[in-house]
Coordinates of C-alpha atoms in Angstrom, one line a residue:
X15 CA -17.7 85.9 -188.3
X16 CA -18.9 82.6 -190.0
X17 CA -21.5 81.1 -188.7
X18 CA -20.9 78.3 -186.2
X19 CA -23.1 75.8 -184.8
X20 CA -23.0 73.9 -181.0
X21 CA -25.4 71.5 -179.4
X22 CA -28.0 72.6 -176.7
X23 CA -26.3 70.3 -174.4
X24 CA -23.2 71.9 -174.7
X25 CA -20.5 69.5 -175.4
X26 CA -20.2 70.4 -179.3
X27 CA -19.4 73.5 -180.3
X28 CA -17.5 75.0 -183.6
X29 CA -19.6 73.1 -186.3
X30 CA -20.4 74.1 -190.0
X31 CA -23.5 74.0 -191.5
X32 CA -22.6 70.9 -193.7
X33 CA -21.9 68.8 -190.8
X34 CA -25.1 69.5 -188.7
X35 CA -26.8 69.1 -191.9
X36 CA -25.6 66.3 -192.0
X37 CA -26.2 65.1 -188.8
X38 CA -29.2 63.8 -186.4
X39 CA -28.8 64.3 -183.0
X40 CA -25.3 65.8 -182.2
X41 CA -22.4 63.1 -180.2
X42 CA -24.2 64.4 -176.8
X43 CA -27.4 63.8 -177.3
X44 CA -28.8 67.2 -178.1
X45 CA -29.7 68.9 -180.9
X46 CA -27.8 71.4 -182.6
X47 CA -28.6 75.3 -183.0
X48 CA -26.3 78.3 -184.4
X49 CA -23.7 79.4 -181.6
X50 CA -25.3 83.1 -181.8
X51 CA -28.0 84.6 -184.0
X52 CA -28.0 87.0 -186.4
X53 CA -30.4 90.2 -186.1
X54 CA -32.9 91.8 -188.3
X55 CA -33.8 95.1 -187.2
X56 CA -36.5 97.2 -188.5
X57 CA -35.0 98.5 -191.6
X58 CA -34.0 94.9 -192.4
X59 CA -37.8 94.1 -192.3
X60 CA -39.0 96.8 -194.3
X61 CA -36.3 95.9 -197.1
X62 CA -37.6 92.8 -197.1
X63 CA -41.7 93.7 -197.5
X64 CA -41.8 93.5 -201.0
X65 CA -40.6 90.1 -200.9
X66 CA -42.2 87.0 -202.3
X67 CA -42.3 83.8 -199.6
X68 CA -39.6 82.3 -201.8
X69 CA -36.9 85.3 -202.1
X70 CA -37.9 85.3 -198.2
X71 CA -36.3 82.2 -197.5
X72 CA -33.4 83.0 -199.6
X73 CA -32.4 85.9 -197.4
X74 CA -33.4 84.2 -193.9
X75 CA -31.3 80.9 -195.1
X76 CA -28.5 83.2 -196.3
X77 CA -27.9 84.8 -192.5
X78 CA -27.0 81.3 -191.4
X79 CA -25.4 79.8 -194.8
X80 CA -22.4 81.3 -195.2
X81 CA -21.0 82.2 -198.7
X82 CA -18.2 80.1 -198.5
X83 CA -20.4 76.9 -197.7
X84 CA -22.6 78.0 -200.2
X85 CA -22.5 80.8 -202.4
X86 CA -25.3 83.0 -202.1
X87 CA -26.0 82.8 -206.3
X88 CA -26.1 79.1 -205.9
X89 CA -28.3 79.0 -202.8
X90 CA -31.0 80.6 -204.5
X91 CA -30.5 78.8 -207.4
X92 CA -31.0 75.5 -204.8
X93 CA -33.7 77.3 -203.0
X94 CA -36.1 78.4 -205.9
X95 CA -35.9 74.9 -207.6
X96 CA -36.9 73.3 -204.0
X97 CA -40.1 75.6 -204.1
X98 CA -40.8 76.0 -207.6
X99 CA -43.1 72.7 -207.6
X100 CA -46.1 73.8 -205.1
X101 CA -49.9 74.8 -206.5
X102 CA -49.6 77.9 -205.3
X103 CA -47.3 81.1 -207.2
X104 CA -45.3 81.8 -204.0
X105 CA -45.5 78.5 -202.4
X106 CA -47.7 79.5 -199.4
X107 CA -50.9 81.7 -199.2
X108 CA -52.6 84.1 -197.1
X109 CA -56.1 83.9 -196.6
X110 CA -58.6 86.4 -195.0
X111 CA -61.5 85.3 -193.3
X112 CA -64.3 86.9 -190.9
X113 CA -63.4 88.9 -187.6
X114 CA -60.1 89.5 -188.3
X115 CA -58.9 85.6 -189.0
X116 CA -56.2 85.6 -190.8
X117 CA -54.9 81.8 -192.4
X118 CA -51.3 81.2 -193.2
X119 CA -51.8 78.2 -195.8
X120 CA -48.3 76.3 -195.8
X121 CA -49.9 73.0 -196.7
X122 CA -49.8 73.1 -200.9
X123 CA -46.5 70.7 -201.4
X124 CA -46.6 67.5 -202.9
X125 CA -48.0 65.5 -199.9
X126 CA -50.2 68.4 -198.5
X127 CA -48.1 69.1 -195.7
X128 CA -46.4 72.3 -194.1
X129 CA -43.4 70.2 -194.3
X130 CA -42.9 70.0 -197.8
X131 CA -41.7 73.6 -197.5
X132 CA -38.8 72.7 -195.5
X133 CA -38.5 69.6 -196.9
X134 CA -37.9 70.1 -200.4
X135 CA -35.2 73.2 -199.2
X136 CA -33.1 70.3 -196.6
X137 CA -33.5 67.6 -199.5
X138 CA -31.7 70.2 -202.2
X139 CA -29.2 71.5 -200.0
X140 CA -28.3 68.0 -199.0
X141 CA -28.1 66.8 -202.5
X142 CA -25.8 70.3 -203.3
X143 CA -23.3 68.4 -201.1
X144 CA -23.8 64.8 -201.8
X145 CA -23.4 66.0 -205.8
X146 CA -20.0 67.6 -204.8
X147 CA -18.3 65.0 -202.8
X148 CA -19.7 62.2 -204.2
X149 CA -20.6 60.5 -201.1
X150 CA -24.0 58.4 -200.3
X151 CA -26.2 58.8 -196.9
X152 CA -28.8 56.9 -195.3
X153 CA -31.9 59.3 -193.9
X154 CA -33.6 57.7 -190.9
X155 CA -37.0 59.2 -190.1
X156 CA -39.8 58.2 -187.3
X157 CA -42.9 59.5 -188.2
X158 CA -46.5 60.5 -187.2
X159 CA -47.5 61.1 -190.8
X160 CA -46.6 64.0 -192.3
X161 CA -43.0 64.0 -191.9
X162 CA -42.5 60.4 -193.4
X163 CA -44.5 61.4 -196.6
X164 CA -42.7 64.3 -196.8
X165 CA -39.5 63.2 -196.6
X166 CA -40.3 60.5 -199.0
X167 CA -40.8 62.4 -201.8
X168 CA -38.5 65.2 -201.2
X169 CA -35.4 62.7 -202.0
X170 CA -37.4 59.3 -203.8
X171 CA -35.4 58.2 -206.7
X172 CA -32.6 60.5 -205.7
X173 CA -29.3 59.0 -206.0
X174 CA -27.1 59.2 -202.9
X175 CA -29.5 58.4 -201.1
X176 CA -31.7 55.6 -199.3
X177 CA -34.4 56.6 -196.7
X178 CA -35.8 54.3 -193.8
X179 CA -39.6 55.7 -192.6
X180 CA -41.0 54.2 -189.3
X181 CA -44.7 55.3 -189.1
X182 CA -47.3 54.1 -186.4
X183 CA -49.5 51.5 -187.6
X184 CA -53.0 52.3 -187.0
X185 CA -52.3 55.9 -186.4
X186 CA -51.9 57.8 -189.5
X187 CA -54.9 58.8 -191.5
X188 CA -55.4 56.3 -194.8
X189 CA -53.9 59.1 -196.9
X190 CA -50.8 59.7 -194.9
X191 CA -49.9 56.0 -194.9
X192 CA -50.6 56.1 -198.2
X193 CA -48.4 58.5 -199.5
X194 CA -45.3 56.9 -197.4
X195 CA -46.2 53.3 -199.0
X196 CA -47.2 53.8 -201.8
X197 CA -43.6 55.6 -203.3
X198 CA -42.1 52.3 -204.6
X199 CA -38.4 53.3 -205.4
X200 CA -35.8 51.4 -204.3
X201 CA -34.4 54.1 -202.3
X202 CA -37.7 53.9 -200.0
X203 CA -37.8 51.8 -197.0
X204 CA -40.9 52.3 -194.8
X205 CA -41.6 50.3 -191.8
X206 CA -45.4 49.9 -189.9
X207 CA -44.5 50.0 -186.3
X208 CA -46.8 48.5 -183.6
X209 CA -46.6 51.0 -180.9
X210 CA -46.9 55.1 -180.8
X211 CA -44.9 58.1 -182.2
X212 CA -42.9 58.3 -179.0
X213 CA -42.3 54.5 -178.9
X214 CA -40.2 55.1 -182.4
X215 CA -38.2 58.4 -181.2
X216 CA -37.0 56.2 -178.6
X217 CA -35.9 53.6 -181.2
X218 CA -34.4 56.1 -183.8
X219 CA -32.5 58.1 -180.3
X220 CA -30.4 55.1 -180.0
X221 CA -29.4 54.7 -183.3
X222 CA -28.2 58.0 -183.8
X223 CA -26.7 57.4 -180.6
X224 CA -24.5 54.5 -182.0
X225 CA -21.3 56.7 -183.3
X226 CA -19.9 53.6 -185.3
X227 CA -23.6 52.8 -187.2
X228 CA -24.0 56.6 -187.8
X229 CA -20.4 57.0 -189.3
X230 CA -21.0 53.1 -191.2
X231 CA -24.0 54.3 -192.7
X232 CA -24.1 58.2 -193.1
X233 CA -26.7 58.3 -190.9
X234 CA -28.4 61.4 -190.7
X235 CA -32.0 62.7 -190.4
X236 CA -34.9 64.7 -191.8
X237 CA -37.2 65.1 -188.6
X238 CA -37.1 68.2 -187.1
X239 CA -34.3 67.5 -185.6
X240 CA -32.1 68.5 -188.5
X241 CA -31.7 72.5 -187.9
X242 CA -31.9 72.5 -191.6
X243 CA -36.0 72.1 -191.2
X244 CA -36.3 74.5 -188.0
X245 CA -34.7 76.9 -190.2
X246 CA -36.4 77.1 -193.4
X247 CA -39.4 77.8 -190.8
X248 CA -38.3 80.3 -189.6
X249 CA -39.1 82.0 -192.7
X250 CA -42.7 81.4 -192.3
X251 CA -42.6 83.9 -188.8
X252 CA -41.1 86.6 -190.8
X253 CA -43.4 86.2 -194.0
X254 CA -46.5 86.0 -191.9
X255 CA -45.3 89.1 -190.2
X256 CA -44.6 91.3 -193.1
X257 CA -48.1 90.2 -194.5
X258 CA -49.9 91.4 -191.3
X259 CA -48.2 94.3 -189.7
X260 CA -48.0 97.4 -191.2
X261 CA -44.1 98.5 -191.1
X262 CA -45.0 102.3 -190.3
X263 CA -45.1 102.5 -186.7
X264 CA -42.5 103.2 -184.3
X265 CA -42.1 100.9 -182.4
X266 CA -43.2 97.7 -184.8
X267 CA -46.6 96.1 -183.9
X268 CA -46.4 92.8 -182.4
X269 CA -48.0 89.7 -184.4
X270 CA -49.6 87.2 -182.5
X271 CA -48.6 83.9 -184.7
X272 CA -51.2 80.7 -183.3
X273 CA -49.3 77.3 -183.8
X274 CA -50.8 73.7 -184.0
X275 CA -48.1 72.1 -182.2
X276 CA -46.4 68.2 -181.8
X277 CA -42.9 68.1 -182.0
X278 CA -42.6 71.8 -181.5
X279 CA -40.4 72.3 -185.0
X280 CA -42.2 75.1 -185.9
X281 CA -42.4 76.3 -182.0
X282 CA -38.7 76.6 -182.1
X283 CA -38.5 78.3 -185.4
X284 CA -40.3 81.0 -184.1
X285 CA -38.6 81.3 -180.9
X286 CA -35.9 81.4 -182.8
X287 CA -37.5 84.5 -185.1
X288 CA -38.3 86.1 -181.9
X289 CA -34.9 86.2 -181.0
X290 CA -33.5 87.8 -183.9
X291 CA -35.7 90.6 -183.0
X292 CA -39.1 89.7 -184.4
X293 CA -41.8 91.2 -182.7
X294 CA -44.0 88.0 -182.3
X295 CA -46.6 86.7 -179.1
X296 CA -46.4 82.9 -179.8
X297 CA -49.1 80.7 -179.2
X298 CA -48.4 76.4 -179.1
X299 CA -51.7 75.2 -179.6
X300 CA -51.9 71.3 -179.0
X301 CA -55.2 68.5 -179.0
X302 CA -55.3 66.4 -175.5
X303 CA -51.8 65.1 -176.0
X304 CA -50.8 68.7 -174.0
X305 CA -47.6 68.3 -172.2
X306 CA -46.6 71.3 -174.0
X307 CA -49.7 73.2 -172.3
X308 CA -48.6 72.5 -169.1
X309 CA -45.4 73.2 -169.5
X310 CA -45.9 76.8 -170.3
X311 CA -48.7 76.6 -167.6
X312 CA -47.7 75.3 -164.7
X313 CA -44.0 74.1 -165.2
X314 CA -45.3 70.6 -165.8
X315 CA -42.7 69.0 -168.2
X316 CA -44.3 65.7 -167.4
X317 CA -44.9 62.7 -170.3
X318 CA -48.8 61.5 -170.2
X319 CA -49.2 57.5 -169.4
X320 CA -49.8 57.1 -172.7
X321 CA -50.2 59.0 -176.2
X322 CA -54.1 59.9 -177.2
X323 CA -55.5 59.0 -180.3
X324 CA -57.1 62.2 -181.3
X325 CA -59.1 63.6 -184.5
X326 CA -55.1 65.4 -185.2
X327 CA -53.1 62.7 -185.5
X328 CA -50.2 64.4 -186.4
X329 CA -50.0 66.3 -183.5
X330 CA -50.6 62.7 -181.3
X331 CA -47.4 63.6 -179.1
X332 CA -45.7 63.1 -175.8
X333 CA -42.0 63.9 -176.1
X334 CA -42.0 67.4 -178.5
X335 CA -38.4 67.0 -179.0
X336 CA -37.6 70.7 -180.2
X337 CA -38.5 71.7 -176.7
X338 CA -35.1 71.3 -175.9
X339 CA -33.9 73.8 -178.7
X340 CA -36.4 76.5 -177.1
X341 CA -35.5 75.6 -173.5
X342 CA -31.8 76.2 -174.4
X343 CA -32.8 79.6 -176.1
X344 CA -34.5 81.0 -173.1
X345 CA -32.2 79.7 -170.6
X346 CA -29.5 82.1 -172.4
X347 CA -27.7 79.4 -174.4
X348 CA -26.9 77.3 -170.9
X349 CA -25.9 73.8 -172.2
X350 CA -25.2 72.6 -168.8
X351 CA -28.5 73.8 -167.7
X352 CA -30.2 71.9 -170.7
X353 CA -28.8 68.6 -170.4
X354 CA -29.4 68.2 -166.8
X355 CA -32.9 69.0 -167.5
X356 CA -33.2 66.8 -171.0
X357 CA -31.3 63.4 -169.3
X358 CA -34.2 63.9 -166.3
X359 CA -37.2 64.1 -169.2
X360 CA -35.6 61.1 -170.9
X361 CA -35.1 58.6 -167.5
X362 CA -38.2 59.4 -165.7
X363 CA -40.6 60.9 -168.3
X364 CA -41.3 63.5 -165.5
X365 CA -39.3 67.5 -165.3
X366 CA -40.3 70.0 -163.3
X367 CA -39.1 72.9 -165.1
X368 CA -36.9 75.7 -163.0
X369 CA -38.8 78.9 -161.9
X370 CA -36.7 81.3 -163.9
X371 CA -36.7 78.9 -167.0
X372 CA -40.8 78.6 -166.6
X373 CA -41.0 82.2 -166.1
X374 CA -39.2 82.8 -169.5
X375 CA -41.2 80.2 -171.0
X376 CA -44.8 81.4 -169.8
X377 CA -43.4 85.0 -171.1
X378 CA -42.6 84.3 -174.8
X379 CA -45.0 81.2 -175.2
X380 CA -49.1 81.1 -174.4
X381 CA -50.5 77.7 -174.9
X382 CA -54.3 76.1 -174.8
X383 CA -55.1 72.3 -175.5
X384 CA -58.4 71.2 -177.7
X385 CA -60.7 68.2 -177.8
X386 CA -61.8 66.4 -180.6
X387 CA -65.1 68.0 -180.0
X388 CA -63.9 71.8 -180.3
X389 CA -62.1 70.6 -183.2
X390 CA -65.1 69.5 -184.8
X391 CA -66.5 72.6 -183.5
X392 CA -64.2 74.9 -185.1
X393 CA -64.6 73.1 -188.2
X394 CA -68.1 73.4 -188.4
X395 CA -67.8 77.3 -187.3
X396 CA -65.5 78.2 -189.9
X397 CA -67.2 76.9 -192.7
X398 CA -70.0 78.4 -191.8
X399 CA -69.0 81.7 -191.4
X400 CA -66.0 81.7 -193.6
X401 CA -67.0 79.0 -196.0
X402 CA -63.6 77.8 -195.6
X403 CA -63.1 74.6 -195.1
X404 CA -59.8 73.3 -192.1
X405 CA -57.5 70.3 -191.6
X406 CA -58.3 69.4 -188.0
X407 CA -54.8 70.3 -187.2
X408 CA -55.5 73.9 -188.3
X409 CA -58.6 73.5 -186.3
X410 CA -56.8 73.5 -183.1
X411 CA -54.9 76.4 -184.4
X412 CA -58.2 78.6 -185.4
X413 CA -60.0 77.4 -181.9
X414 CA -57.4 79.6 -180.4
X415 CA -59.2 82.5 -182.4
X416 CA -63.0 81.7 -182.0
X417 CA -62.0 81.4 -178.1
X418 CA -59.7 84.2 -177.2
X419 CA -60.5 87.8 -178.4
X420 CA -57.9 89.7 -180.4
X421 CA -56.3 92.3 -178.4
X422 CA -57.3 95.9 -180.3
X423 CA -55.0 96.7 -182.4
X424 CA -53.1 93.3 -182.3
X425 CA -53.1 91.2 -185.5
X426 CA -52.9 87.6 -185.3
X427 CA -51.8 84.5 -187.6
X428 CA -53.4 81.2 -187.5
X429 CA -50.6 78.5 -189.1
X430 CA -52.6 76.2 -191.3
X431 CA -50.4 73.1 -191.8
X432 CA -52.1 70.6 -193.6
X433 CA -54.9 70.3 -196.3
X434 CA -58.1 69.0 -195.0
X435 CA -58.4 66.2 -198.1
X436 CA -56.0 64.4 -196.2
X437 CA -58.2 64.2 -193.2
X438 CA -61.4 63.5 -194.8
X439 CA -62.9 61.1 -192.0
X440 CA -62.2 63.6 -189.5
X441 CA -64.2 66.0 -192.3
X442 CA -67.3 63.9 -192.4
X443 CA -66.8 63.5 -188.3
X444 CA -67.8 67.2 -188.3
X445 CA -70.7 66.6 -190.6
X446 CA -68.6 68.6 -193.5
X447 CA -68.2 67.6 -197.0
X448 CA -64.2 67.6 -197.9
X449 CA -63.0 68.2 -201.3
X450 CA -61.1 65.5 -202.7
X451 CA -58.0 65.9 -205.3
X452 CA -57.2 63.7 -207.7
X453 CA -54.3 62.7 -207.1
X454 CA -55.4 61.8 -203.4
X455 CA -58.5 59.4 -205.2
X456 CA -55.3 57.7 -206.9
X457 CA -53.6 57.0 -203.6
X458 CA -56.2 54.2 -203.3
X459 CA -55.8 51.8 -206.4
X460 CA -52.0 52.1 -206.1
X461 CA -49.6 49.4 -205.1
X462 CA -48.7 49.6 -201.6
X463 CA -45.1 48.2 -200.2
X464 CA -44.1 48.5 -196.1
X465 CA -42.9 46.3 -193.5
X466 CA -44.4 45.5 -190.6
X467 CA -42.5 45.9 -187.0
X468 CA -44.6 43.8 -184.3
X469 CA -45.1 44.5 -181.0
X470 CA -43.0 42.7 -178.5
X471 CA -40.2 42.4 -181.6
X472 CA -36.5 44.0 -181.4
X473 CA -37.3 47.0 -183.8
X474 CA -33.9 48.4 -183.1
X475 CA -32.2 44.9 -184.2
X476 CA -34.7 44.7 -187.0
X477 CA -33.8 48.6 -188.7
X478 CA -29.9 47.7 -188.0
X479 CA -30.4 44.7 -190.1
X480 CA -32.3 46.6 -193.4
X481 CA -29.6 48.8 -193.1
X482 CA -27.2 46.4 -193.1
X483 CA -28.8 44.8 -196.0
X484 CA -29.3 48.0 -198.2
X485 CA -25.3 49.0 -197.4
X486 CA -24.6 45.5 -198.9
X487 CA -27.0 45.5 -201.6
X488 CA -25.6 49.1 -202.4
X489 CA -22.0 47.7 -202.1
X490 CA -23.3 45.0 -204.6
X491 CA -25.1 46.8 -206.8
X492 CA -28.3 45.0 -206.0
X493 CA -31.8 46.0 -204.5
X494 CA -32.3 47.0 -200.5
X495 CA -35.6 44.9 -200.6
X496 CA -36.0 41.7 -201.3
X497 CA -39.1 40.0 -203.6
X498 CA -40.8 39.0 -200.7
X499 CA -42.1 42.7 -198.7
X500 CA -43.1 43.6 -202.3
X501 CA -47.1 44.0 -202.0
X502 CA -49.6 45.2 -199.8
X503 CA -48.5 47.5 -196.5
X504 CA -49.2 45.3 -193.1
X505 CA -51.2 47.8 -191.7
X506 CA -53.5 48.3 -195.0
X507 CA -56.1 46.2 -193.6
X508 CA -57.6 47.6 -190.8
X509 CA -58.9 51.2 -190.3
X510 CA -57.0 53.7 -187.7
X511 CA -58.3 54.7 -184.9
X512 CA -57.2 58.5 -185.2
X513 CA -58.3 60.1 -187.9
X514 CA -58.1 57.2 -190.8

C-alpha cells in the first residue's frame, strides 16, 4: 500500500508525503506522522550492515517515500548530493573512547550541527518539488540556535524560496547567532526576539494556525515539526545500531542509544526506529530545563515558570514539541487520546499524563537531567581520560555514561550533536582549551544583518507584515528588506547569558 500520512490529533488522515512536506503543523493542530510503519526485521538489518550512513538513509527514506512520489533512482540521486558536503567521508563518525564509550559524531555539516544532516536531505527534497511545479514557499522557523543556522544555509540563495528565522536574543551562543546573521542573501530574514524559545513556538503556532496566511504564503516549516527532519533521524538509530551490535545473536542485542534532548526531534525518531522493530533502550537526557525527565519519571507533563539559561543553550526548553508524536506512538495511534492531552499542555502549561500512557512512556524511555556543573564535569572527565574534547550538549549525553554503569553485555551510544568550537565559552568555563576552525574565526569580522523584535511588541503582527512585504517585493521583483535593517544584528552588542 502507499504510504499515507495523518496527524497525531486525528482529524487528518490520507496525506502524501509532498503535502506534509510541505506543511508545518497539520489543520488540527498536531503534527503529522505515517498512518502505519514499515518493519525491518532482522534480515533487513543484516542486509543493510555493510552500509555507509549515506546509502543508509537512502533505504530508511525509501520505506516512507514512495516510488511514485519519488523514484527511488532519483531519491538517491537527491539524498547523496544533500550529504556529499560534510568533512567527514560518510557524513557522520563513530568514535571509541575509554570504558566502553562509544560517540556518535553527527555534528560535521556546514554549521556544526546534528541538524545539518536532516537539513540538507528536507531542503533537497523540497527543492525536487518546488523545481517541478514551479511554485515558491516561505519557510518559517523559531529557533534556539542550531536549527535557525541550519536551516539557513540548507536553502540560502535558493530560488523558490524565502526563509524567516526568529532566534532568542541573548540566548544563543556568539557563533550560533552568527551563523543565522551573518548569511546575507535576500532570501534570509532573521529576527532577534526578546523573550525565550517557548515564547516564539507560541508565536510561529498561530501562524501556521492561520489557514488563509499558510495557503497566501506557502507557509511551511523546517523545525522538527516537518516529519521530513524526524525522519532522516531515524537513520541515525539504525546506523548507530549496526555499528555497535554484533548481528549474530538470536535474538538481536539491544543498543542503549543516550540522547541530549530539547524539542525531542531526535526522541521521536528513535521511538519511531523502535517501532519498526529496532532493538533500542532510549535515554532523553536533558540540562535543568527537565520537563521531559519528569515526564518519564513521575508523569509530570508540567511547563517550568520559566525557561533556564544553562551552559546547553540549545537544549534551553520547556514545550519539546515532538512529545506529542511519541505520545501518539505509545498510546497505539489514539488521536483522540492525544489531542485531549496536547489542548490541556497548551491552555494550562500543566498535564498529568494517564497511567497507562506513563507506564508506556517510563518503559521505552529512561531520562536524567544535568547541571551546568556535571556538564563541566563531564567535560573535564572526558578529556582527561579520552582526550576528547565535548560540546556541552554532548556533555549531558556522555554524563549519562560516567554516572550509570553499562549493563554487561549491553552496548551503548552517546549522540554527539554539536561541535564544541561553537561553544567555546562554555569550553573555557570548564577550564578546557577549544579548538577553533577557521571558518568559525571568520564568523567575527563578517557583516551581520537581523531584526530586532522587542519585548512588549506585537511579534505576530510584526512577522505577518515582513511577509507581506517579501510576497510584494517578490510580486514586484524587488528585495524583501529594505536599506535600512542592513548592518549590525540588534542583539550583537551584548554578551548572552547562556553559553555566548
Amino acid at each position: 500500500m502507499t504510504m499515507r500520512y495523518c496527524s497525531t490529533r486525528g482529524a487528518v488522515r490520507g496525506r502524501g508525503f509532498e503535502d506534509v512536506l510541505f506543511s508545518g503543523f497539520a489543520e488540527d493542530g498536531g503534527m503529522f506522522m505515517p498512518e502505519e510503519l514499515p518493519s525491518v526485521p532482522p534480515a533487513t538489518l543484516r542486509l543493510w550492515s555493510a552500509l555507509s550512513y549515506p546509502q543508509l538513509v537512502e533505504e530508511v527514506c525509501a520505506l516512507f517515500i514512495p516510488p511514485e512520489v519519488i523514484p527511488r533512482e532519483e531519491l538517491n540521486a537527491l539524498l547523496s548530493r544533500a550529504l556529499r558536503g560534510f568533512s567527514v567521508p560518510e557524513a557522520v563518525r563513530m568514535v571509541r573512547l575509554q570504558d566502553g564509550l562509544a560517540v556518535l559524531e553527527l555534528w560535521h555539516g556546514a554549521t556544526l550541527a546534528f541538524k545539518d544532516l536532516a537539513m540538507s536531505c528536507t531542503a533537497q527534497l523540497i527543492g525536487h518539488f518546488l523545481k517541478r511545479q514551479k511554485r515558491h514557499v516561505t519557510i518559517l522557523v523559531g529557533t534556539s540556535g542550531d536549527t535557525g543556522s541550519s536551516a539557513i544555509h540548507s536553502v540560502r540563495g535558493l530560488e523558490g524560496i524565502d526563509i524567516v528565522v526568529v532566534f532568542p536574543s541573548g540566548r544563543c551562543t556568539a557563533v550560533q547567532e552568527r551563523q543565522m546573521t551573518t548569511v546575507l542573501e535576500d532570501n534570509v530574514h532573521v529576527f532577534a526576539a526578546e523573550g525565550s524559545c517557548d515564547d516564539i513556538d507560541v508565536i510561529t503556532r498561530r501562524l501556521f494556525a492561520d489557514s488563509r496566511f499558510v495557503k497566501r504564503h506557502s507557509l511551511m516549516s523546517l523545525n522538527s515539526v516537518n516529519w521530513a527532519r524526524v525522519l532522516v533521524q531515524t537513520a541515525h538509530f539504525f546506523y548507530a545500531y549496526l555499528q555497535c551490535c554484533p548481528l549474530d545473536a538470536t535474538p538481536l542485542p539491544l543498543l542503549e542509544v543516550v540522547v541530549p534532548t530539547g524539542g525531542a526531534g531526535n526522541i521521536a525518531a528513535g521511538c519511531v526506529a523502535l517501532r519498526m522493530g529496532l532493538p533500542l533502550r532510549l535515554v532523553a537526557m536533558v540540562n535543568e530545563n527537565d520537563i521531559v525527565r519528569r515526564a518519564v519519571q513521575s508523569g509530570d507533563f508540567s511547563q517550568a515558570p520559566s525557561v533556564a539559561h544553562t551552559l546547553a543553550p540549545s537544549i534551553d526548553i520547556q514545550d519539546p514539541y515532538n512529545m506529542e508524536r511519541v505520545f501518539w506512538l505509545l498510546s497505539g495511534c489514539d488521536g483522540v487520546l492525544v489531542k485531549g492531552l496536547m489542548e490541556e499542555f497548551y491552555r494550562t502549561g500543566s498535564l498529568a499524563l494517564p497511567n497507562t500512557l506513563h507506564r508506556e512512556l517510563s518503559a521505552v524511555l529512561r531520562s536524567g537531567s544535568v547541571s551546568d556543573s556535571e556538564i563541566m564535569e563531564t567535560m573535564r572527565r572526558c578529556w582527561e581520560e579520552s582526550g576528547y574534547l565535548l560540546c556541552p550538549h554532548s556533555a549531558v549525553a556522555v554524563w549519562h555514561h560516567y554516572h550509570c554503569p553499562l549493563v554487561p553485555g549491553q552496548p551503548r551510544c552517546c549522540l554527539a550533536t554539536a561541535s564544541p568550537a561553537k561553544f567555546r565559552e562554555a569550553v573555557l568555563k570548564a577550564g578546557l582549551t577549544p579548538d577553533i576552525p577557521a571558518e568559525v574565526r571568520a564568523l567575527e569580522t563578517m557583516a551581520t544583518r537581523c531584526e530586532l523584535l522587542r519585548k512588549g511588541e506585537d511579534w505576530e503582527a510584526a512577522l505577518r507584515e515582513k511577509m507581506e512585504g517579501v510576497f510584494r517585493a517578490r510580486r514586484g521583483g524587488g528585495l524583501g528588506w529594505s536599506p535600512a535593517v542592513r548592518g549590525a544584528c540588534p542583539s550583537e552588542s551584548h554578551v548572552p547569558r547562556a553559553c555566548p
